[in-house]
mmCIF file of C-alpha atoms in Angstrom:
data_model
loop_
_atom_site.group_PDB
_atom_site.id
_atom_site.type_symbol
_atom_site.label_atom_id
_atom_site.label_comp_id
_atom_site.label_asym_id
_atom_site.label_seq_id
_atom_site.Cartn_x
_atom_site.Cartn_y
_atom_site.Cartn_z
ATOM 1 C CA UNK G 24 -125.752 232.561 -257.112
ATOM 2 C CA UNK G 25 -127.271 231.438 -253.459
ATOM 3 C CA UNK G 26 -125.280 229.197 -251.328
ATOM 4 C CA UNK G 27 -127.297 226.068 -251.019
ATOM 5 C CA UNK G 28 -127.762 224.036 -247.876
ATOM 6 C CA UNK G 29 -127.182 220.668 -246.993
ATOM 7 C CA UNK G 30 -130.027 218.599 -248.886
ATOM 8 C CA UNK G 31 -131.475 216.433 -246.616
ATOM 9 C CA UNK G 32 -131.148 218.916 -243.572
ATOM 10 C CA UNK G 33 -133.147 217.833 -240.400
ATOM 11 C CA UNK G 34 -135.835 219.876 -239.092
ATOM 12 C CA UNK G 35 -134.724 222.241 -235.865
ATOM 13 C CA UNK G 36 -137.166 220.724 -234.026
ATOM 14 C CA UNK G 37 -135.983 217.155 -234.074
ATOM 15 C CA UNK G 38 -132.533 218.167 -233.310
ATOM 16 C CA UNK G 39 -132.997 220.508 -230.381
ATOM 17 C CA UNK G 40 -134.031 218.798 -227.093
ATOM 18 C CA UNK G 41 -136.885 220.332 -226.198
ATOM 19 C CA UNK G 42 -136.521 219.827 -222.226
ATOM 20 C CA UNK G 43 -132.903 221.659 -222.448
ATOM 21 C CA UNK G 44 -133.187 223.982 -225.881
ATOM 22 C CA UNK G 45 -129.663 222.414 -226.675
ATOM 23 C CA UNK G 46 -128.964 219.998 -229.451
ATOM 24 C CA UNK G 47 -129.005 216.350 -229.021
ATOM 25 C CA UNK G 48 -126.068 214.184 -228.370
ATOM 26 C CA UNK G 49 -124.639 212.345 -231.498
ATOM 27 C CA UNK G 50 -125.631 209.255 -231.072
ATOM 28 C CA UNK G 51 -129.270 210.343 -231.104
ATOM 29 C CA UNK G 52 -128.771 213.198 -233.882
ATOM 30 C CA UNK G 53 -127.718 209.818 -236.020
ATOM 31 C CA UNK G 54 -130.923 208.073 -235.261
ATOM 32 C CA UNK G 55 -133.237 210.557 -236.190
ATOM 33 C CA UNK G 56 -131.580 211.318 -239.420
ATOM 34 C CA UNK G 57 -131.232 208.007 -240.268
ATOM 35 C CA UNK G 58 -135.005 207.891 -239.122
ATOM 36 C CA UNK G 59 -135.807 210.948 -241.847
ATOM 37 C CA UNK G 60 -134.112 209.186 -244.412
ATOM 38 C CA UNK G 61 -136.388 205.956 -243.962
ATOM 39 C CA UNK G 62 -139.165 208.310 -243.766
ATOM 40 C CA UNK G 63 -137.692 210.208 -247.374
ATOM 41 C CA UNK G 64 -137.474 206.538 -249.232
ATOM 42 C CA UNK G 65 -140.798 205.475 -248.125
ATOM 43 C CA UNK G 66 -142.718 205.059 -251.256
ATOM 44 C CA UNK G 67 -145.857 205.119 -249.220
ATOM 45 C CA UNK G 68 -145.127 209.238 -248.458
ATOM 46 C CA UNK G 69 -146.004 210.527 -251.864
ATOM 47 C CA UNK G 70 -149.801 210.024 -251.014
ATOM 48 C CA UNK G 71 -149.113 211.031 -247.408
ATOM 49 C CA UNK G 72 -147.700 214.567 -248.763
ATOM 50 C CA UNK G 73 -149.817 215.507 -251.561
ATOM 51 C CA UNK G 74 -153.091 215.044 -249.495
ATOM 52 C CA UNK G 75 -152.291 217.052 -246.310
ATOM 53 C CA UNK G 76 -150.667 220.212 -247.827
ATOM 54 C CA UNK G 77 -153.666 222.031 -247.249
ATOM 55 C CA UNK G 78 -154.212 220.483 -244.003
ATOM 56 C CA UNK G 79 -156.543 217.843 -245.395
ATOM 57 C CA UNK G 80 -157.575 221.643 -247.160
ATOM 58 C CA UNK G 81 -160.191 222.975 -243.901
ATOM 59 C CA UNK G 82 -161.678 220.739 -241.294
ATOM 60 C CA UNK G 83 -165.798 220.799 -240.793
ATOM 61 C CA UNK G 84 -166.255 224.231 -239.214
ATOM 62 C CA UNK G 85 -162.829 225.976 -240.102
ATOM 63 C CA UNK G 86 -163.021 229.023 -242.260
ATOM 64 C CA UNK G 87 -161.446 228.833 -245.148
ATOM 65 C CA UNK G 88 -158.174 229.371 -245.418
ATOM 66 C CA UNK G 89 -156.040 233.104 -246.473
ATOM 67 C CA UNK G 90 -153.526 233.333 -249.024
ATOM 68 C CA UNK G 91 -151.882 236.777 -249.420
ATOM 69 C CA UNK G 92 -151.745 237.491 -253.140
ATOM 70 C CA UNK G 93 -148.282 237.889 -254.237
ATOM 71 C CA UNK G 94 -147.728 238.400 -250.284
ATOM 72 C CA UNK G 95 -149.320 241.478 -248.402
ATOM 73 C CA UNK G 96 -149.544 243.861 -250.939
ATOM 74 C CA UNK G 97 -151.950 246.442 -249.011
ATOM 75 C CA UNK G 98 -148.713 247.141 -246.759
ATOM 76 C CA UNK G 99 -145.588 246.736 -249.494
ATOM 77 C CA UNK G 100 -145.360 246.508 -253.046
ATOM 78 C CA UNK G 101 -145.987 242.689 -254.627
ATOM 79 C CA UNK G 102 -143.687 240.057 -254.791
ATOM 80 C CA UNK G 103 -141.117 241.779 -252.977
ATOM 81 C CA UNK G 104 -139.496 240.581 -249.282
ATOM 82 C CA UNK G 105 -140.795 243.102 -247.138
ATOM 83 C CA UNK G 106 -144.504 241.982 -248.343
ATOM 84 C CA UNK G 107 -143.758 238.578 -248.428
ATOM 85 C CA UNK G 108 -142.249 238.452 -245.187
ATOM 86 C CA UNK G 109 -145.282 241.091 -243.652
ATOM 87 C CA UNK G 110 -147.291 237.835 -244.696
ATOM 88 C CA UNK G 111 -145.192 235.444 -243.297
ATOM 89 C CA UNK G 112 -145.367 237.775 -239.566
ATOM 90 C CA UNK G 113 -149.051 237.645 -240.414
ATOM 91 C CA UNK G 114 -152.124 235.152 -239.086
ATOM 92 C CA UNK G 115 -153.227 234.146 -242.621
ATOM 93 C CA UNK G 116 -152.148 230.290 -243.687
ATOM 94 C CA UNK G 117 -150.412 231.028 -247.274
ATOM 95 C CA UNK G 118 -148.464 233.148 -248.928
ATOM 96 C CA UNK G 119 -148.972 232.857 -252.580
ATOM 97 C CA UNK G 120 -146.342 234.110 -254.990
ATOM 98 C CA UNK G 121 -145.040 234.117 -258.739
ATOM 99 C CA UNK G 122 -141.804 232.192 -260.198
ATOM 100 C CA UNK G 123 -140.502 232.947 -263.404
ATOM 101 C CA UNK G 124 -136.603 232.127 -264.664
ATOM 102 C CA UNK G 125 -134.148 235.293 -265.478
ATOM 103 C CA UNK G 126 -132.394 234.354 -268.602
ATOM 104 C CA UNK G 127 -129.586 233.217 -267.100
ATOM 105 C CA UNK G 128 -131.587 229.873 -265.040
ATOM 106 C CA UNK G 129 -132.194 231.615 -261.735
ATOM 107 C CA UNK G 130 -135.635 231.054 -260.136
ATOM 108 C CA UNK G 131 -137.387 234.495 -258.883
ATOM 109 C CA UNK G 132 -140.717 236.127 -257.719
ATOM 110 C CA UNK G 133 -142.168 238.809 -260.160
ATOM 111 C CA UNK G 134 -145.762 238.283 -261.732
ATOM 112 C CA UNK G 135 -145.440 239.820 -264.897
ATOM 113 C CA UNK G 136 -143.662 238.719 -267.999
ATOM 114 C CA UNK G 137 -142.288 242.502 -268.112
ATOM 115 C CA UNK G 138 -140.527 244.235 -265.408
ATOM 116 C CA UNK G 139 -141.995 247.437 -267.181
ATOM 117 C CA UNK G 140 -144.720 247.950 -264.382
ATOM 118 C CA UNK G 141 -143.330 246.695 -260.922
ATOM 119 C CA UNK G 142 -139.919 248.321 -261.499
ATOM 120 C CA UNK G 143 -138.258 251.472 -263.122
ATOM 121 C CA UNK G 144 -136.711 248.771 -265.766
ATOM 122 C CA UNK G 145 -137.704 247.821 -269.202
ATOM 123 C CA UNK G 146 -138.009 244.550 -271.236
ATOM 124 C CA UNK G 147 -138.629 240.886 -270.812
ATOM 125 C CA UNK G 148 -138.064 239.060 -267.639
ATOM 126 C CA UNK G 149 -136.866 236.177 -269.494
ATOM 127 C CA UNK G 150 -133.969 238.450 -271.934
ATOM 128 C CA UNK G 151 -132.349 239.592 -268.532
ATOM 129 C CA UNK G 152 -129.731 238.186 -265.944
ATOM 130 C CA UNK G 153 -130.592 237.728 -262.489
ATOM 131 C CA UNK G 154 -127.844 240.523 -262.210
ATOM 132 C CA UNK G 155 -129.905 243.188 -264.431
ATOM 133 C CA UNK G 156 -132.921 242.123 -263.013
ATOM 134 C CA UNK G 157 -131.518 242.674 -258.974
ATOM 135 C CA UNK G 158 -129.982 245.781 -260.349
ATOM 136 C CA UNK G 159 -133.879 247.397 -261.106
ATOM 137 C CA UNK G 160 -135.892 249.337 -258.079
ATOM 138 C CA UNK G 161 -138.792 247.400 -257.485
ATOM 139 C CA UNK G 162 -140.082 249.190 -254.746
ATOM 140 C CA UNK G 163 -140.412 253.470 -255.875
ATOM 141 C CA UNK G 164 -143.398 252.924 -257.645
ATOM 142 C CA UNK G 165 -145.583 251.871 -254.937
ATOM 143 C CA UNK G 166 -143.397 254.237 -252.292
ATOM 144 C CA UNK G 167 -140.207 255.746 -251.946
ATOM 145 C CA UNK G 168 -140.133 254.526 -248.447
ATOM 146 C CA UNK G 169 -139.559 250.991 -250.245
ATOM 147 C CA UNK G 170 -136.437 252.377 -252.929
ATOM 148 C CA UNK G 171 -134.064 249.819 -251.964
ATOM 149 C CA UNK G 172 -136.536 246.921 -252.676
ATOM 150 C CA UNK G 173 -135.459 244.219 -255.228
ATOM 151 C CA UNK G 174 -136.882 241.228 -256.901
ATOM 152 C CA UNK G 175 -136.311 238.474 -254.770
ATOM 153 C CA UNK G 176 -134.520 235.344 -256.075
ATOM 154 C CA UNK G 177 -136.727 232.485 -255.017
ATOM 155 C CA UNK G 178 -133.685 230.838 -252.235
ATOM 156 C CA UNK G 179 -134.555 234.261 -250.701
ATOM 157 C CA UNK G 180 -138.158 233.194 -250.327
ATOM 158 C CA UNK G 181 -137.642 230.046 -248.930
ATOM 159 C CA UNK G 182 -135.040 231.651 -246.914
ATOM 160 C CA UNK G 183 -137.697 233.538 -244.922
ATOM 161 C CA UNK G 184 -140.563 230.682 -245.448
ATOM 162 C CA UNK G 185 -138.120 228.271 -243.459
ATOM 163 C CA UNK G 186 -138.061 230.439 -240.700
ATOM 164 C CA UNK G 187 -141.955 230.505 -240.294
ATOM 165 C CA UNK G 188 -144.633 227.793 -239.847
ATOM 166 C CA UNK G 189 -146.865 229.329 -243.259
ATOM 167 C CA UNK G 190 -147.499 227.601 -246.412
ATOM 168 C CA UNK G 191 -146.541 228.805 -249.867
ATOM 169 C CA UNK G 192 -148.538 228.483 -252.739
ATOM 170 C CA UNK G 193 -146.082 228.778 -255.904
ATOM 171 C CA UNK G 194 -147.633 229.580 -259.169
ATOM 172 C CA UNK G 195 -145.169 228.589 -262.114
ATOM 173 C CA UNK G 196 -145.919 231.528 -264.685
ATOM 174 C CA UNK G 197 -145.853 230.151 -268.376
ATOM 175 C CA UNK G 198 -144.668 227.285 -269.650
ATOM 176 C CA UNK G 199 -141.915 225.024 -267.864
ATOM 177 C CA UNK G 200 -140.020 222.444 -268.943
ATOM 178 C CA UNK G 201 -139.143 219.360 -266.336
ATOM 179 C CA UNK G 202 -135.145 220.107 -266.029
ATOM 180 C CA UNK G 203 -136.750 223.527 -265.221
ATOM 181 C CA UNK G 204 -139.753 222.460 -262.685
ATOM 182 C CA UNK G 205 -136.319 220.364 -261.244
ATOM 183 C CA UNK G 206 -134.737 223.584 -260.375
ATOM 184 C CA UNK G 207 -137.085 225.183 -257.913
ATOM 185 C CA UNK G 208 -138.135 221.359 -256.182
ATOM 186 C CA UNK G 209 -134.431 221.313 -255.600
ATOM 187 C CA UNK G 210 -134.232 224.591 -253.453
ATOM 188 C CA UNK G 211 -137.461 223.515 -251.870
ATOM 189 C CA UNK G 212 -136.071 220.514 -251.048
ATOM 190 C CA UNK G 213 -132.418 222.426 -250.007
ATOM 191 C CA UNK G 214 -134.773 224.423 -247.504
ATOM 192 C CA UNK G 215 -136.682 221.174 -245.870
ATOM 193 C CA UNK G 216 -139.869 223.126 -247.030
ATOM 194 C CA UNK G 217 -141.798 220.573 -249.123
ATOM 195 C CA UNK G 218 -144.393 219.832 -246.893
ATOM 196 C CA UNK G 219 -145.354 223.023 -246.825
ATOM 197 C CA UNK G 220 -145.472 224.438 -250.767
ATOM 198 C CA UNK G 221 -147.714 223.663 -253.304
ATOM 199 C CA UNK G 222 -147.488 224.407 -256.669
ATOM 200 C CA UNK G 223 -150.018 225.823 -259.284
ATOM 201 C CA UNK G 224 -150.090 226.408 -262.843
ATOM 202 C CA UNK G 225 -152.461 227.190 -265.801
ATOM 203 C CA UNK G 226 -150.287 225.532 -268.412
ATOM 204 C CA UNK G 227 -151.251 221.665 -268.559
ATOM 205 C CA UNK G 228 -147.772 220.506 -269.671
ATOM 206 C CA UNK G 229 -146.097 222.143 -266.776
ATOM 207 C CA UNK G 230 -148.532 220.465 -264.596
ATOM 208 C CA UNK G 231 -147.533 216.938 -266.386
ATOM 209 C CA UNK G 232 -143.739 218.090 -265.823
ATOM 210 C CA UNK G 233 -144.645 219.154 -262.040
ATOM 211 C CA UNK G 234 -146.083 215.490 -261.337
ATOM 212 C CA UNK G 235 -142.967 213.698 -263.295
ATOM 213 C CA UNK G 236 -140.217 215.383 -261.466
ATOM 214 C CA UNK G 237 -141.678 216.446 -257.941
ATOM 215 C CA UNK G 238 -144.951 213.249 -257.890
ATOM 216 C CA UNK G 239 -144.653 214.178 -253.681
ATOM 217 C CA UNK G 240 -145.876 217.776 -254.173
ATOM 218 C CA UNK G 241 -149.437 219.436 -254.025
ATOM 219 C CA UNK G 242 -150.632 220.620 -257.381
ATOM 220 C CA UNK G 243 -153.359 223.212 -258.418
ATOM 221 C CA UNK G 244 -154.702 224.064 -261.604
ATOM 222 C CA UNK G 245 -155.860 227.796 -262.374
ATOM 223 C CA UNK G 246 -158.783 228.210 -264.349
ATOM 224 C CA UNK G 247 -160.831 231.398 -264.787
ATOM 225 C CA UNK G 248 -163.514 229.451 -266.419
ATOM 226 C CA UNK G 249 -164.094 226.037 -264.592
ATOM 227 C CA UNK G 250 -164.376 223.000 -267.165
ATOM 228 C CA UNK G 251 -167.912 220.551 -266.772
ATOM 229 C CA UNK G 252 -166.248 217.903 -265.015
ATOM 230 C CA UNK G 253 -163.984 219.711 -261.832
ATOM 231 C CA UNK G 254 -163.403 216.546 -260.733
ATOM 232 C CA UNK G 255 -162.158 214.896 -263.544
ATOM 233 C CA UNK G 256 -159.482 217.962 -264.568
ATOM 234 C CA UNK G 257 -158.307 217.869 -261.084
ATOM 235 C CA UNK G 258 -157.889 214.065 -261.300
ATOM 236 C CA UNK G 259 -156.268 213.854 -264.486
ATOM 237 C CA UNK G 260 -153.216 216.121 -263.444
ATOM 238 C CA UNK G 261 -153.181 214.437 -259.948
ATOM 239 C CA UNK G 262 -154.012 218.021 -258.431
ATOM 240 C CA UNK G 263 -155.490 218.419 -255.160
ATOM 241 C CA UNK G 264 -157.345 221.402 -256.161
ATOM 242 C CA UNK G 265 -158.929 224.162 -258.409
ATOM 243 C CA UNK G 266 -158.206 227.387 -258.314
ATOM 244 C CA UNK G 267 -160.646 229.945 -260.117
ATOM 245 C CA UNK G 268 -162.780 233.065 -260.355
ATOM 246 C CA UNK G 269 -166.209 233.765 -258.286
ATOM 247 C CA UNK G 270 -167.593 234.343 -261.470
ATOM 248 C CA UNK G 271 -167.117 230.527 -262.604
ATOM 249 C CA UNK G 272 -168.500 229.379 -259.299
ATOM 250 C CA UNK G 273 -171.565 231.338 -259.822
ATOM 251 C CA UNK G 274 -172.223 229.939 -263.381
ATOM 252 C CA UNK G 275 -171.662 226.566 -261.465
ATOM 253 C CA UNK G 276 -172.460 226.448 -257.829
ATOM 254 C CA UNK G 277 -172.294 222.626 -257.748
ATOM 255 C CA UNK G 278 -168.715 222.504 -257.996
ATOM 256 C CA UNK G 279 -167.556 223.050 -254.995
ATOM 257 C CA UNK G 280 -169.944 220.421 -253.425
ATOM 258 C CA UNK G 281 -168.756 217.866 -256.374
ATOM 259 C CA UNK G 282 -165.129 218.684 -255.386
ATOM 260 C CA UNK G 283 -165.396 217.805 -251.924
ATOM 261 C CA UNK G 284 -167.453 214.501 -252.281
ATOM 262 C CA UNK G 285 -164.215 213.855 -254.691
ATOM 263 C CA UNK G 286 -161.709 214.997 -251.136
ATOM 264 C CA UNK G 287 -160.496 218.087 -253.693
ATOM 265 C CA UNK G 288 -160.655 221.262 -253.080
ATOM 266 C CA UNK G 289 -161.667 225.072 -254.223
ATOM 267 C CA UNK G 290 -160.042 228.216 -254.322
ATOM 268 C CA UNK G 291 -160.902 231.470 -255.436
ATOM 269 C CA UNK G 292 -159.136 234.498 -256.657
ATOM 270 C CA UNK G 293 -158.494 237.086 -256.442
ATOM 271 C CA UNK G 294 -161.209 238.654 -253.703
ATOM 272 C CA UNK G 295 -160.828 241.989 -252.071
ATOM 273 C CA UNK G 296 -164.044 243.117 -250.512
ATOM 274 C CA UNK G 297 -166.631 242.328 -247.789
ATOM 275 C CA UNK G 298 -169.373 241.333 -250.685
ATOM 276 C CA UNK G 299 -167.136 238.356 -252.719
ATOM 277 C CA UNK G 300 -165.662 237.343 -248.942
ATOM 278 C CA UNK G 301 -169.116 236.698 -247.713
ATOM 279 C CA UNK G 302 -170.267 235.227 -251.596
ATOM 280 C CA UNK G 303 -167.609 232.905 -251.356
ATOM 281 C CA UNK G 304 -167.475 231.638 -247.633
ATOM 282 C CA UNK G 305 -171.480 230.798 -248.426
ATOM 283 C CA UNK G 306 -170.119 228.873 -251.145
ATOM 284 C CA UNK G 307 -168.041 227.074 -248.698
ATOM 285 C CA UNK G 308 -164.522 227.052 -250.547
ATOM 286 C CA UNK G 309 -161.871 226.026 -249.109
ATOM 287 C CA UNK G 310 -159.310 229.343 -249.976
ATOM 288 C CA UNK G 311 -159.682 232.930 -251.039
ATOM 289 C CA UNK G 312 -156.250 234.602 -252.206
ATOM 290 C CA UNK G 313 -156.979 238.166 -251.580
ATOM 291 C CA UNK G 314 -154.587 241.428 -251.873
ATOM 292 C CA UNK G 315 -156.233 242.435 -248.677
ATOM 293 C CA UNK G 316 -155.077 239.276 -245.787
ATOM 294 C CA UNK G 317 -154.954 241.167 -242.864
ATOM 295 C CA UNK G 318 -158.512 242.404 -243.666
ATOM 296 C CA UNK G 319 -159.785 239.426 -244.727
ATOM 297 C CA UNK G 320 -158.485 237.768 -241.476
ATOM 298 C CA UNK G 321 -160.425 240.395 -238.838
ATOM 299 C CA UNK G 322 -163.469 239.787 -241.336
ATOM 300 C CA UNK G 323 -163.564 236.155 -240.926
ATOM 301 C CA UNK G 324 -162.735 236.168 -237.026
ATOM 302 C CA UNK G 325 -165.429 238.968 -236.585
ATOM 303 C CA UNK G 326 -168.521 237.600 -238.969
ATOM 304 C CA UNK G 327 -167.640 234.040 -240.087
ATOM 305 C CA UNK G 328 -165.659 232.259 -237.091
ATOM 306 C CA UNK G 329 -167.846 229.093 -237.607
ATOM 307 C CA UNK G 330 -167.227 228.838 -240.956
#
């Protein structure tokens, strides 16, 4: 199991001095924790949080933003550290990723509900320990220079997220009950990261559980086909966005325009070439997960940097 952190752990930045680089005195590393925890309590910061995950989601004339799809796969295979953290080094906003439970409670990052295709193992992700599961390569199949890659617990994600300034959008595959939802809002909240994760899910009663046990974080519903009413999904589950296909945003090119007027947002997955960038940005969305970032990111700087 990970060794968890203090739980209410102050941000670096408060407690270095920033004219000296060493840590405060004390007396004035008291105040500013007691400071946090008056910020923590305030029943006002729910709203607050929710709301500005995405940054207020992209200011008039920002482009929208980049999530790297299960991290940078175009440079390491998916859902493992070495793309999550080439990501995290990288210029896009988010890194989006996939939890799922081993069978014996642990949290960790692998997209399929097999481990059949991203590692040389065999069987259910939910029938095996976190100790069979770390045992499997998860790396030879995409290249032997990756052989000693594993599949990440999800403390070792927010291990690496702390250390950066990125967002994380979390997708919660399948079905989750609350006392489980309560054990990966409990590591976010061990890593002082929840004002910078967000999580998604296409199963409405893990959304329900999402906004019972963690009513402070972002939510997004998936959807390959959007509903009628965007707006009123999105409101019903208290999410702050959609995320769906190009293809439902062509059959209904008013969304987007209805979500905003509503202060929600649009994402689309999952885009990987010049045609659906350029489809999409027209569209003016908000995000495009893509398994190509780092392309994505010289596309929009070079052809869209008004956007």
């Amino acid at each position: 199991m990970e060794t968890m952190r203090p739980r209410f752990r102050a941000p670096r930045a408060i407690l270095d001095d920033p004219r000296t680089g060493r840590m405060l005195p004390a007396a004035s590393v008291a105040l500013v924790l007691a400071l946090v925890l008056v910020i923590i309590l305030d029943p006002g910061r729910s709203a607050v949080q929710a709301s500005s995950v995405f940054g207020g989601l992209r200011a008039a004339g920002e482009p929208a933003f980049i999530a790297g799809h299960r991290g940078d796969r175009a440079g390491a295979p998916e859902n493992t550290l070495p793309a999550l953290q080439a990501a995290l080094d990288s210029s896009m906003d988010f890194v989006e990723t996939d939890l799922q439970l081993s069978a014996d409670g642990v949290p960790v990052l692998i997209h399929d509900l097999t481990v059949d295709r991203t590692t040389d193992g065999s069987g259910s992700v939910a029938d095996l320990t976190l100790a069979q599961l770390q045992a499997l390569d998860a790396g030879t199949w995409y290249s032997t220079d990756f052989a000693d890659a594993r599949i990440p617990t999800f403390a070792s994600f927010l291990e690496i997220l702390d250390e950066s300034d990125k967002k994380a959008l979390l997708e919660l595959k399948g079905f989750w009950t609350a006392d489980e939802v309560r054990l990966v809002t409990d590591l976010v909240h061990d890593y002082w990261v929840q004002d910078r994760v967000t999580f998604a899910s296409v199963d409405f009663t893990t959304l329900d559980n999402i906004g019972e046990v963690g009513p402070t974080f972002g939510r997004a519903i998936i959807r390959r086909d959007l509903p009628k009413d965007p707006v009123g999904l999105a409101t019903h589950f208290g999410a702050i966005a959609i995320i769906t296909t190009p293809r439902s945003l062509e059959e209904n090119p008013d969304a987007v325009e209805e979500m905003h007027r509503a202060g929600l947002g649009l994402i689309v997955y999952t885009l990987n070439t010049e045609r659906r960038w350029s489809d999409a940005v027209a569209l003016g969305i908000d995000g495009i997960v893509t398994d190509r970032p780092s392309l994505l990111d010289e596309w929009l700087a070079a052809t869209a940097p008004e956007t």
